[in-house]
Amino acid sequence: TLTRMCHPMMITGKKGVQGPFLEETEQQGLKKEKDNQGPRGDLGKPGLSGQRGEQDGSSSSCPNSNKGEKGDAGSTCSRGPQGLKGDKGECGKSGPKGDIGPIGSPGEKGYEGDRGQTGKRGPKGYAGPPGVRGAPGVKGDPGVYGKIGPPGKHGLSGFPGRKGEKGQKGNCKESDITAFSVGLQKRNSFPSSGSPVRFDKIFLNENKAYNVESGVFVANAGGIYYFSYHVSVSSKSLRGALFHNGKRILQMSSVRLGKQAAYNVCQLSGSIFIRLNEDDKIWLQVLNSSQNGLIADETTDSVFSGFLVFPD
């Protein structure tokens, strides 16, 4: 509605009839797919202006004049034709990658496939551990004798054979004299236990039956022999024995306590008759290293003696 400015005392006329509305200012294109908008349509033609309202008879210059009645509304124009369909818009950018979904349940077992072709033979493997020994087989027939081989190398000498039976007694003849008497030197005092005592001071050794290196008497003929010992003991007690082929036959013992062991010297003596066979052995031996007071020095001797009394 157009309003006219008036002077004071102007009276406003009645409102004119409303003219037709303008057509839509823009024809809208058809709605396109999401994110694709068509081109803008052309402007519609303007509508006709409404008629001007009549003025009241009163002076138009009056500022306080009464307003006229409102005019009727104008007619509405018809809608313009629909615009053309717009061109297809460009594809939008790819969205961000979504989260990994949950693991699905395992599927059913598939059918067994056809058997494939046989592959090439692989290299030979390592030999396995030996298996369990089987039961012995049936004894086979004896084979054909082979040729005699060359003579082997000469083997080691065997052990001496058993002593033969004693022969018949021959004609009587004088037997060789067998006798010995030996003493202990100072340097060999307190001999080691467990082995024969080496009496290395020779007083008599007929027929060399006593071995100075080993301390052992070896009978060169069977018969009855007599053996004796006379030994000195100092500083310690003494336990010893006379041995026949490794067996004790006569023991000696001297127990010394307190100051007696440190300052005094005592003697032990013993003797025995015994039958020996040829090559039998006799010796004296200390039995215990803690009881080994056997000595010899410038003032005393330790002596071991023996001789053949009656030959067989």
PDB file of C-alpha atoms in Angstrom:
ATOM      1  CA  THR A   1       0.000   0.000   0.000  1.00  0.00           C
ATOM      2  CA  LEU A   2       1.438   3.392  -0.911  1.00  0.00           C
ATOM      3  CA  THR A   3       1.259   6.040   1.782  1.00  0.00           C
ATOM      4  CA  ARG A   4       1.352   9.603   0.702  1.00  0.00           C
ATOM      5  CA  MET A   5       3.057  12.208   2.775  1.00  0.00           C
ATOM      6  CA  CYS A   6       0.838  15.178   3.512  1.00  0.00           C
ATOM      7  CA  HIS A   7       1.067  18.575   4.881  1.00  0.00           C
ATOM      8  CA  PRO A   8      -0.352  19.303   8.277  1.00  0.00           C
ATOM      9  CA  MET A   9      -4.088  19.290   8.039  1.00  0.00           C
ATOM     10  CA  MET A  10      -3.943  16.664   5.199  1.00  0.00           C
ATOM     11  CA  ILE A  11      -6.579  14.008   5.537  1.00  0.00           C
ATOM     12  CA  THR A  12      -5.575  10.474   4.552  1.00  0.00           C
ATOM     13  CA  GLY A  13      -7.770   8.827   1.962  1.00  0.00           C
ATOM     14  CA  LYS A  14      -9.052   5.294   1.929  1.00  0.00           C
ATOM     15  CA  LYS A  15      -6.627   2.520   1.336  1.00  0.00           C
ATOM     16  CA  GLY A  16      -6.563   1.430  -2.275  1.00  0.00           C
ATOM     17  CA  VAL A  17      -7.182  -2.028  -3.528  1.00  0.00           C
ATOM     18  CA  GLN A  18      -4.098  -4.179  -3.287  1.00  0.00           C
ATOM     19  CA  GLY A  19      -2.529  -4.896  -6.614  1.00  0.00           C
ATOM     20  CA  PRO A  20      -1.611  -8.302  -7.778  1.00  0.00           C
ATOM     21  CA  PHE A  21       1.429  -9.809  -6.068  1.00  0.00           C
ATOM     22  CA  LEU A  22       4.572 -10.072  -7.997  1.00  0.00           C
ATOM     23  CA  GLU A  23       5.170 -13.447  -9.386  1.00  0.00           C
ATOM     24  CA  GLU A  24       7.694 -15.434  -7.504  1.00  0.00           C
ATOM     25  CA  THR A  25      10.929 -13.611  -7.776  1.00  0.00           C
ATOM     26  CA  GLU A  26      12.544 -16.706  -9.072  1.00  0.00           C
ATOM     27  CA  GLN A  27      11.323 -19.794 -10.672  1.00  0.00           C
ATOM     28  CA  GLN A  28      12.617 -22.759  -8.784  1.00  0.00           C
ATOM     29  CA  GLY A  29      14.118 -25.636 -10.662  1.00  0.00           C
ATOM     30  CA  LEU A  30      13.218 -29.150  -9.944  1.00  0.00           C
ATOM     31  CA  LYS A  31      14.785 -30.528  -6.879  1.00  0.00           C
ATOM     32  CA  LYS A  32      17.804 -32.569  -7.807  1.00  0.00           C
ATOM     33  CA  GLU A  33      19.508 -35.372  -6.101  1.00  0.00           C
ATOM     34  CA  LYS A  34      21.264 -34.634  -2.858  1.00  0.00           C
ATOM     35  CA  ASP A  35      24.288 -32.361  -3.197  1.00  0.00           C
ATOM     36  CA  ASN A  36      23.276 -31.440  -6.885  1.00  0.00           C
ATOM     37  CA  GLN A  37      21.457 -28.022  -7.206  1.00  0.00           C
ATOM     38  CA  GLY A  38      20.183 -26.835 -10.572  1.00  0.00           C
ATOM     39  CA  PRO A  39      20.871 -23.352 -12.093  1.00  0.00           C
ATOM     40  CA  ARG A  40      19.021 -20.304 -10.876  1.00  0.00           C
ATOM     41  CA  GLY A  41      15.789 -19.556 -12.738  1.00  0.00           C
ATOM     42  CA  ASP A  42      14.879 -16.215 -14.498  1.00  0.00           C
ATOM     43  CA  LEU A  43      13.036 -13.450 -12.646  1.00  0.00           C
ATOM     44  CA  GLY A  44       9.279 -13.316 -13.139  1.00  0.00           C
ATOM     45  CA  LYS A  45       7.480 -10.266 -14.530  1.00  0.00           C
ATOM     46  CA  PRO A  46       6.446  -7.611 -11.977  1.00  0.00           C
ATOM     47  CA  GLY A  47       2.772  -7.475 -11.024  1.00  0.00           C
ATOM     48  CA  LEU A  48       0.480  -4.478 -11.716  1.00  0.00           C
ATOM     49  CA  SER A  49       0.411  -1.677  -9.180  1.00  0.00           C
ATOM     50  CA  GLY A  50      -2.751  -1.228  -7.117  1.00  0.00           C
ATOM     51  CA  GLN A  51      -5.011   1.799  -7.629  1.00  0.00           C
ATOM     52  CA  ARG A  52      -4.417   4.805  -5.494  1.00  0.00           C
ATOM     53  CA  GLY A  53      -7.004   5.371  -2.791  1.00  0.00           C
ATOM     54  CA  GLU A  54      -9.302   8.451  -2.858  1.00  0.00           C
ATOM     55  CA  GLN A  55      -8.548  11.352  -0.599  1.00  0.00           C
ATOM     56  CA  ASP A  56     -10.999  12.486   2.061  1.00  0.00           C
ATOM     57  CA  GLY A  57     -12.686  15.847   1.635  1.00  0.00           C
ATOM     58  CA  SER A  58     -10.844  17.287   4.541  1.00  0.00           C
ATOM     59  CA  SER A  59      -7.818  19.367   4.074  1.00  0.00           C
ATOM     60  CA  SER A  60      -4.812  17.280   3.260  1.00  0.00           C
ATOM     61  CA  SER A  61      -2.657  19.565   5.257  1.00  0.00           C
ATOM     62  CA  CYS A  62      -4.047  18.535   8.566  1.00  0.00           C
ATOM     63  CA  PRO A  63      -1.697  16.370  10.454  1.00  0.00           C
ATOM     64  CA  ASN A  64      -4.339  15.004  12.725  1.00  0.00           C
ATOM     65  CA  SER A  65      -6.801  13.990  10.096  1.00  0.00           C
ATOM     66  CA  ASN A  66      -8.474  10.612  10.308  1.00  0.00           C
ATOM     67  CA  LYS A  67      -7.165   7.783   8.107  1.00  0.00           C
ATOM     68  CA  GLY A  68      -9.368   6.292   5.464  1.00  0.00           C
ATOM     69  CA  GLU A  69     -10.428   2.691   5.393  1.00  0.00           C
ATOM     70  CA  LYS A  70      -7.955   0.056   4.258  1.00  0.00           C
ATOM     71  CA  GLY A  71      -8.269  -0.912   0.618  1.00  0.00           C
ATOM     72  CA  ASP A  72      -9.065  -4.400  -0.602  1.00  0.00           C
ATOM     73  CA  ALA A  73      -6.215  -6.774  -1.240  1.00  0.00           C
ATOM     74  CA  GLY A  74      -5.063  -7.147  -4.817  1.00  0.00           C
ATOM     75  CA  SER A  75      -5.464 -10.360  -6.738  1.00  0.00           C
ATOM     76  CA  THR A  76      -2.711 -12.977  -6.609  1.00  0.00           C
ATOM     77  CA  CYS A  77      -0.810 -13.678  -9.820  1.00  0.00           C
ATOM     78  CA  SER A  78      -0.515 -17.230 -11.096  1.00  0.00           C
ATOM     79  CA  ARG A  79       2.681 -19.167 -10.546  1.00  0.00           C
ATOM     80  CA  GLY A  80       5.241 -19.052 -13.311  1.00  0.00           C
ATOM     81  CA  PRO A  81       6.221 -22.119 -15.335  1.00  0.00           C
ATOM     82  CA  GLN A  82       8.651 -24.631 -13.823  1.00  0.00           C
ATOM     83  CA  GLY A  83      12.313 -24.139 -14.684  1.00  0.00           C
ATOM     84  CA  LEU A  84      14.430 -26.623 -16.639  1.00  0.00           C
ATOM     85  CA  LYS A  85      16.185 -29.480 -14.814  1.00  0.00           C
ATOM     86  CA  GLY A  86      19.677 -28.527 -13.785  1.00  0.00           C
ATOM     87  CA  ASP A  87      22.854 -30.340 -14.812  1.00  0.00           C
ATOM     88  CA  LYS A  88      24.112 -33.196 -12.649  1.00  0.00           C
ATOM     89  CA  GLY A  89      26.460 -31.944  -9.954  1.00  0.00           C
ATOM     90  CA  GLU A  90      29.987 -33.184  -9.366  1.00  0.00           C
ATOM     91  CA  CYS A  91      30.533 -36.264  -7.195  1.00  0.00           C
ATOM     92  CA  GLY A  92      31.243 -35.417  -3.598  1.00  0.00           C
ATOM     93  CA  LYS A  93      34.461 -36.383  -1.815  1.00  0.00           C
ATOM     94  CA  SER A  94      34.759 -39.866  -0.324  1.00  0.00           C
ATOM     95  CA  GLY A  95      33.850 -39.982   3.339  1.00  0.00           C
ATOM     96  CA  PRO A  96      36.264 -41.214   6.062  1.00  0.00           C
ATOM     97  CA  LYS A  97      36.941 -44.931   6.425  1.00  0.00           C
ATOM     98  CA  GLY A  98      34.534 -46.574   8.797  1.00  0.00           C
ATOM     99  CA  ASP A  99      35.458 -48.672  11.819  1.00  0.00           C
ATOM    100  CA  ILE A 100      36.165 -52.401  11.426  1.00  0.00           C
ATOM    101  CA  GLY A 101      33.087 -54.410  12.073  1.00  0.00           C
ATOM    102  CA  PRO A 102      32.887 -57.318  14.520  1.00  0.00           C
ATOM    103  CA  ILE A 103      34.348 -60.697  13.536  1.00  0.00           C
ATOM    104  CA  GLY A 104      31.746 -62.924  12.056  1.00  0.00           C
ATOM    105  CA  SER A 105      31.043 -66.433  13.182  1.00  0.00           C
ATOM    106  CA  PRO A 106      33.082 -69.204  11.493  1.00  0.00           C
ATOM    107  CA  GLY A 107      31.549 -70.609   8.405  1.00  0.00           C
ATOM    108  CA  GLU A 108      30.684 -74.200   7.811  1.00  0.00           C
ATOM    109  CA  LYS A 109      33.412 -76.671   6.921  1.00  0.00           C
ATOM    110  CA  GLY A 110      33.902 -76.868   3.205  1.00  0.00           C
ATOM    111  CA  TYR A 111      33.889 -79.984   1.112  1.00  0.00           C
ATOM    112  CA  GLU A 112      37.106 -81.979   0.897  1.00  0.00           C
ATOM    113  CA  GLY A 113      39.015 -81.061  -2.206  1.00  0.00           C
ATOM    114  CA  ASP A 114      40.319 -83.437  -4.817  1.00  0.00           C
ATOM    115  CA  ARG A 115      43.636 -85.143  -4.136  1.00  0.00           C
ATOM    116  CA  GLY A 116      46.520 -83.249  -5.686  1.00  0.00           C
ATOM    117  CA  GLN A 117      49.241 -84.666  -7.870  1.00  0.00           C
ATOM    118  CA  THR A 118      52.120 -86.548  -6.226  1.00  0.00           C
ATOM    119  CA  GLY A 119      55.090 -84.256  -5.636  1.00  0.00           C
ATOM    120  CA  LYS A 120      58.698 -84.913  -6.475  1.00  0.00           C
ATOM    121  CA  ARG A 121      60.675 -87.198  -4.202  1.00  0.00           C
ATOM    122  CA  GLY A 122      62.599 -85.265  -1.543  1.00  0.00           C
ATOM    123  CA  PRO A 123      66.234 -85.744  -0.527  1.00  0.00           C
ATOM    124  CA  LYS A 124      67.242 -88.693   1.632  1.00  0.00           C
ATOM    125  CA  GLY A 125      66.779 -87.975   5.354  1.00  0.00           C
ATOM    126  CA  TYR A 126      69.178 -88.612   8.175  1.00  0.00           C
ATOM    127  CA  ALA A 127      69.487 -92.117   9.565  1.00  0.00           C
ATOM    128  CA  GLY A 128      67.280 -92.654  12.611  1.00  0.00           C
ATOM    129  CA  PRO A 129      68.369 -94.220  15.915  1.00  0.00           C
ATOM    130  CA  PRO A 130      68.872 -97.990  15.962  1.00  0.00           C
ATOM    131  CA  GLY A 131      65.703 -99.905  16.588  1.00  0.00           C
ATOM    132  CA  VAL A 132      65.043-102.504  19.242  1.00  0.00           C
ATOM    133  CA  ARG A 133      67.022-105.654  18.720  1.00  0.00           C
ATOM    134  CA  GLY A 134      64.843-108.383  17.336  1.00  0.00           C
ATOM    135  CA  ALA A 135      64.649-111.971  18.445  1.00  0.00           C
ATOM    136  CA  PRO A 136      67.506-114.203  17.237  1.00  0.00           C
ATOM    137  CA  GLY A 137      66.771-115.933  13.994  1.00  0.00           C
ATOM    138  CA  VAL A 138      66.995-119.603  13.225  1.00  0.00           C
ATOM    139  CA  LYS A 139      70.539-120.906  13.089  1.00  0.00           C
ATOM    140  CA  GLY A 140      71.677-121.061   9.488  1.00  0.00           C
ATOM    141  CA  ASP A 141      73.594-123.770   7.736  1.00  0.00           C
ATOM    142  CA  PRO A 142      77.378-123.726   8.162  1.00  0.00           C
ATOM    143  CA  GLY A 143      79.103-121.786   5.439  1.00  0.00           C
ATOM    144  CA  VAL A 144      81.920-122.900   3.220  1.00  0.00           C
ATOM    145  CA  TYR A 145      85.338-122.793   4.864  1.00  0.00           C
ATOM    146  CA  GLY A 146      87.349-119.821   3.700  1.00  0.00           C
ATOM    147  CA  LYS A 147      90.992-119.721   2.836  1.00  0.00           C
ATOM    148  CA  ILE A 148      93.523-119.777   5.640  1.00  0.00           C
ATOM    149  CA  GLY A 149      94.678-116.255   6.370  1.00  0.00           C
ATOM    150  CA  PRO A 150      98.262-115.122   6.921  1.00  0.00           C
ATOM    151  CA  PRO A 151      99.796-115.790  10.349  1.00  0.00           C
ATOM    152  CA  GLY A 152      99.055-113.114  12.928  1.00  0.00           C
ATOM    153  CA  LYS A 153     101.496-111.116  14.967  1.00  0.00           C
ATOM    154  CA  HIS A 154     103.191-112.734  17.919  1.00  0.00           C
ATOM    155  CA  GLY A 155     101.118-112.088  21.051  1.00  0.00           C
ATOM    156  CA  LEU A 156     102.288-111.059  24.487  1.00  0.00           C
ATOM    157  CA  SER A 157     103.800-113.616  26.787  1.00  0.00           C
ATOM    158  CA  GLY A 158     101.290-115.302  29.024  1.00  0.00           C
ATOM    159  CA  PHE A 159     101.368-115.609  32.795  1.00  0.00           C
ATOM    160  CA  PRO A 160     103.570-118.309  34.320  1.00  0.00           C
ATOM    161  CA  GLY A 161     101.842-121.659  34.541  1.00  0.00           C
ATOM    162  CA  ARG A 162     100.958-123.470  37.734  1.00  0.00           C
ATOM    163  CA  LYS A 163     103.760-125.105  39.630  1.00  0.00           C
ATOM    164  CA  GLY A 164     104.117-128.743  38.644  1.00  0.00           C
ATOM    165  CA  GLU A 165     103.849-131.680  40.955  1.00  0.00           C
ATOM    166  CA  LYS A 166     106.814-132.476  43.115  1.00  0.00           C
ATOM    167  CA  GLY A 167     109.043-135.119  41.608  1.00  0.00           C
ATOM    168  CA  GLN A 168     110.340-138.215  43.284  1.00  0.00           C
ATOM    169  CA  LYS A 169     113.001-137.821  45.915  1.00  0.00           C
ATOM    170  CA  GLY A 170     116.402-138.222  44.454  1.00  0.00           C
ATOM    171  CA  ASN A 171     119.610-139.478  45.915  1.00  0.00           C
ATOM    172  CA  CYS A 172     120.740-137.752  49.124  1.00  0.00           C
ATOM    173  CA  LYS A 173     123.214-135.006  48.639  1.00  0.00           C
ATOM    174  CA  GLU A 174     124.380-132.036  50.569  1.00  0.00           C
ATOM    175  CA  SER A 175     121.933-129.108  50.325  1.00  0.00           C
ATOM    176  CA  ASP A 176     123.018-125.549  49.765  1.00  0.00           C
ATOM    177  CA  ILE A 177     123.392-123.476  52.895  1.00  0.00           C
ATOM    178  CA  THR A 178     120.526-120.926  53.265  1.00  0.00           C
ATOM    179  CA  ALA A 179     120.949-118.300  55.997  1.00  0.00           C
ATOM    180  CA  PHE A 180     120.685-114.514  56.359  1.00  0.00           C
ATOM    181  CA  SER A 181     120.968-111.812  59.021  1.00  0.00           C
ATOM    182  CA  VAL A 182     120.285-108.163  58.147  1.00  0.00           C
ATOM    183  CA  GLY A 183     119.935-104.903  60.112  1.00  0.00           C
ATOM    184  CA  LEU A 184     118.109-101.555  59.707  1.00  0.00           C
ATOM    185  CA  GLN A 185     120.180 -98.468  58.987  1.00  0.00           C
ATOM    186  CA  LYS A 186     119.435 -95.145  60.680  1.00  0.00           C
ATOM    187  CA  ARG A 187     118.223 -93.477  57.491  1.00  0.00           C
ATOM    188  CA  ASN A 188     115.469 -96.095  57.180  1.00  0.00           C
ATOM    189  CA  SER A 189     114.038 -95.576  60.684  1.00  0.00           C
ATOM    190  CA  PHE A 190     110.238 -95.261  60.912  1.00  0.00           C
ATOM    191  CA  PRO A 191     109.578 -97.140  57.641  1.00  0.00           C
ATOM    192  CA  SER A 192     106.245 -96.731  55.850  1.00  0.00           C
ATOM    193  CA  SER A 193     103.410 -99.042  56.834  1.00  0.00           C
ATOM    194  CA  GLY A 194     101.674-101.467  54.473  1.00  0.00           C
ATOM    195  CA  SER A 195     104.836-102.795  52.765  1.00  0.00           C
ATOM    196  CA  PRO A 196     107.878-104.950  53.774  1.00  0.00           C
ATOM    197  CA  VAL A 197     110.536-103.278  55.969  1.00  0.00           C
ATOM    198  CA  ARG A 198     113.803-102.997  54.007  1.00  0.00           C
ATOM    199  CA  PHE A 199     116.641-104.190  56.258  1.00  0.00           C
ATOM    200  CA  ASP A 200     119.595-103.051  54.125  1.00  0.00           C
ATOM    201  CA  LYS A 201     122.563-103.570  56.482  1.00  0.00           C
ATOM    202  CA  ILE A 202     123.869-107.011  55.464  1.00  0.00           C
ATOM    203  CA  PHE A 203     125.497-109.179  58.161  1.00  0.00           C
ATOM    204  CA  LEU A 204     125.007-112.511  56.369  1.00  0.00           C
ATOM    205  CA  ASN A 205     123.183-113.540  53.184  1.00  0.00           C
ATOM    206  CA  GLU A 206     124.233-117.027  52.126  1.00  0.00           C
ATOM    207  CA  ASN A 207     122.871-118.173  48.764  1.00  0.00           C
ATOM    208  CA  LYS A 208     121.351-114.654  48.468  1.00  0.00           C
ATOM    209  CA  ALA A 209     117.965-115.850  49.639  1.00  0.00           C
ATOM    210  CA  TYR A 210     117.166-112.431  51.133  1.00  0.00           C
ATOM    211  CA  ASN A 211     116.379-109.650  48.598  1.00  0.00           C
ATOM    212  CA  VAL A 212     117.835-106.369  49.867  1.00  0.00           C
ATOM    213  CA  GLU A 213     115.827-104.263  47.365  1.00  0.00           C
ATOM    214  CA  SER A 214     112.406-105.622  48.349  1.00  0.00           C
ATOM    215  CA  GLY A 215     113.065-106.691  51.975  1.00  0.00           C
ATOM    216  CA  VAL A 216     111.596-110.165  51.264  1.00  0.00           C
ATOM    217  CA  PHE A 217     113.153-113.607  51.944  1.00  0.00           C
ATOM    218  CA  VAL A 218     112.399-116.210  49.215  1.00  0.00           C
ATOM    219  CA  ALA A 219     112.914-119.915  50.036  1.00  0.00           C
ATOM    220  CA  ASN A 220     115.087-121.625  47.415  1.00  0.00           C
ATOM    221  CA  ALA A 221     114.180-125.073  48.756  1.00  0.00           C
ATOM    222  CA  GLY A 222     111.412-126.647  50.778  1.00  0.00           C
ATOM    223  CA  GLY A 223     112.015-127.553  54.426  1.00  0.00           C
ATOM    224  CA  ILE A 224     111.848-126.335  58.026  1.00  0.00           C
ATOM    225  CA  TYR A 225     113.103-122.777  58.601  1.00  0.00           C
ATOM    226  CA  TYR A 226     113.787-120.680  61.645  1.00  0.00           C
ATOM    227  CA  PHE A 227     113.174-116.876  61.714  1.00  0.00           C
ATOM    228  CA  SER A 228     113.751-114.268  64.457  1.00  0.00           C
ATOM    229  CA  TYR A 229     113.620-110.501  64.877  1.00  0.00           C
ATOM    230  CA  HIS A 230     115.024-108.102  67.458  1.00  0.00           C
ATOM    231  CA  VAL A 231     113.891-104.485  66.934  1.00  0.00           C
ATOM    232  CA  SER A 232     114.236-101.191  68.822  1.00  0.00           C
ATOM    233  CA  VAL A 233     111.267 -98.873  69.513  1.00  0.00           C
ATOM    234  CA  SER A 234     111.421 -95.168  70.394  1.00  0.00           C
ATOM    235  CA  SER A 235     109.148 -92.078  70.377  1.00  0.00           C
ATOM    236  CA  LYS A 236     106.016 -94.044  69.455  1.00  0.00           C
ATOM    237  CA  SER A 237     104.320 -97.344  70.041  1.00  0.00           C
ATOM    238  CA  LEU A 238     104.844-100.137  67.519  1.00  0.00           C
ATOM    239  CA  ARG A 239     102.521-102.668  65.897  1.00  0.00           C
ATOM    240  CA  GLY A 240     103.984-105.054  63.346  1.00  0.00           C
ATOM    241  CA  ALA A 241     103.937-108.670  62.167  1.00  0.00           C
ATOM    242  CA  LEU A 242     105.894-111.426  60.416  1.00  0.00           C
ATOM    243  CA  PHE A 243     104.168-112.327  57.094  1.00  0.00           C
ATOM    244  CA  HIS A 244     104.184-115.646  55.194  1.00  0.00           C
ATOM    245  CA  ASN A 245     102.950-115.269  51.584  1.00  0.00           C
ATOM    246  CA  GLY A 246     100.837-112.250  52.630  1.00  0.00           C
ATOM    247  CA  LYS A 247      99.397-113.837  55.786  1.00  0.00           C
ATOM    248  CA  ARG A 248     100.313-112.776  59.347  1.00  0.00           C
ATOM    249  CA  ILE A 249     101.992-115.587  61.316  1.00  0.00           C
ATOM    250  CA  LEU A 250     103.648-113.721  64.230  1.00  0.00           C
ATOM    251  CA  GLN A 251     102.614-110.290  65.561  1.00  0.00           C
ATOM    252  CA  MET A 252     104.611-107.784  67.619  1.00  0.00           C
ATOM    253  CA  SER A 253     103.237-104.921  69.730  1.00  0.00           C
ATOM    254  CA  SER A 254     104.726-102.278  72.047  1.00  0.00           C
ATOM    255  CA  VAL A 255     102.597 -99.630  73.772  1.00  0.00           C
ATOM    256  CA  ARG A 256     104.450 -96.600  75.163  1.00  0.00           C
ATOM    257  CA  LEU A 257     102.680 -93.834  77.111  1.00  0.00           C
ATOM    258  CA  GLY A 258     103.647 -90.407  78.354  1.00  0.00           C
ATOM    259  CA  LYS A 259     107.311 -89.579  78.834  1.00  0.00           C
ATOM    260  CA  GLN A 260     108.392 -93.159  78.107  1.00  0.00           C
ATOM    261  CA  ALA A 261     107.692 -92.647  74.430  1.00  0.00           C
ATOM    262  CA  ALA A 262     109.817 -89.515  74.203  1.00  0.00           C
ATOM    263  CA  TYR A 263     112.978 -90.476  76.101  1.00  0.00           C
ATOM    264  CA  ASN A 264     113.348 -94.259  76.462  1.00  0.00           C
ATOM    265  CA  VAL A 265     114.141 -96.960  73.922  1.00  0.00           C
ATOM    266  CA  CYS A 266     112.782-100.476  74.277  1.00  0.00           C
ATOM    267  CA  GLN A 267     113.268-103.706  72.316  1.00  0.00           C
ATOM    268  CA  LEU A 268     110.878-106.254  70.911  1.00  0.00           C
ATOM    269  CA  SER A 269     111.963-109.803  70.047  1.00  0.00           C
ATOM    270  CA  GLY A 270     110.301-112.855  68.577  1.00  0.00           C
ATOM    271  CA  SER A 271     111.142-116.124  66.790  1.00  0.00           C
ATOM    272  CA  ILE A 272     109.365-119.008  65.029  1.00  0.00           C
ATOM    273  CA  PHE A 273     109.939-122.367  63.243  1.00  0.00           C
ATOM    274  CA  ILE A 274     107.924-122.815  60.065  1.00  0.00           C
ATOM    275  CA  ARG A 275     107.792-125.213  57.113  1.00  0.00           C
ATOM    276  CA  LEU A 276     108.206-123.528  53.754  1.00  0.00           C
ATOM    277  CA  ASN A 277     107.882-124.716  50.196  1.00  0.00           C
ATOM    278  CA  GLU A 278     110.194-123.617  47.477  1.00  0.00           C
ATOM    279  CA  ASP A 279     109.557-119.956  46.457  1.00  0.00           C
ATOM    280  CA  ASP A 280     107.554-119.191  49.614  1.00  0.00           C
ATOM    281  CA  LYS A 281     108.092-115.639  50.901  1.00  0.00           C
ATOM    282  CA  ILE A 282     108.727-114.232  54.413  1.00  0.00           C
ATOM    283  CA  TRP A 283     108.993-110.558  55.506  1.00  0.00           C
ATOM    284  CA  LEU A 284     108.459-108.104  58.408  1.00  0.00           C
ATOM    285  CA  GLN A 285     105.893-105.262  58.072  1.00  0.00           C
ATOM    286  CA  VAL A 286     104.621-102.300  60.160  1.00  0.00           C
ATOM    287  CA  LEU A 287     100.818-102.458  60.476  1.00  0.00           C
ATOM    288  CA  ASN A 288      99.856 -98.919  61.502  1.00  0.00           C
ATOM    289  CA  SER A 289     101.487 -95.601  60.545  1.00  0.00           C
ATOM    290  CA  SER A 290     100.370 -93.972  63.825  1.00  0.00           C
ATOM    291  CA  GLN A 291     102.110 -96.783  65.790  1.00  0.00           C
ATOM    292  CA  ASN A 292     105.446 -96.875  64.012  1.00  0.00           C
ATOM    293  CA  GLY A 293     108.330 -96.364  66.444  1.00  0.00           C
ATOM    294  CA  LEU A 294     110.787 -98.773  64.681  1.00  0.00           C
ATOM    295  CA  ILE A 295     114.262 -97.176  64.749  1.00  0.00           C
ATOM    296  CA  ALA A 296     117.992 -97.840  64.383  1.00  0.00           C
ATOM    297  CA  ASP A 297     120.901 -95.553  65.339  1.00  0.00           C
ATOM    298  CA  GLU A 298     124.485 -95.590  66.644  1.00  0.00           C
ATOM    299  CA  THR A 299     123.472 -97.071  70.004  1.00  0.00           C
ATOM    300  CA  THR A 300     120.885 -99.683  68.979  1.00  0.00           C
ATOM    301  CA  ASP A 301     120.006-101.960  66.089  1.00  0.00           C
ATOM    302  CA  SER A 302     116.934-103.617  64.616  1.00  0.00           C
ATOM    303  CA  VAL A 303     117.804-107.050  63.180  1.00  0.00           C
ATOM    304  CA  PHE A 304     115.941-109.651  61.101  1.00  0.00           C
ATOM    305  CA  SER A 305     117.443-113.200  60.681  1.00  0.00           C
ATOM    306  CA  GLY A 306     116.559-116.673  59.348  1.00  0.00           C
ATOM    307  CA  PHE A 307     118.054-119.967  58.083  1.00  0.00           C
ATOM    308  CA  LEU A 308     117.125-123.397  56.765  1.00  0.00           C
ATOM    309  CA  VAL A 309     117.124-126.047  59.519  1.00  0.00           C
ATOM    310  CA  PHE A 310     116.042-129.260  57.740  1.00  0.00           C
ATOM    311  CA  PRO A 311     115.594-129.423  53.990  1.00  0.00           C
ATOM    312  CA  ASP A 312     112.898-131.692  52.525  1.00  0.00           C
TER     313      ASP A 312
END
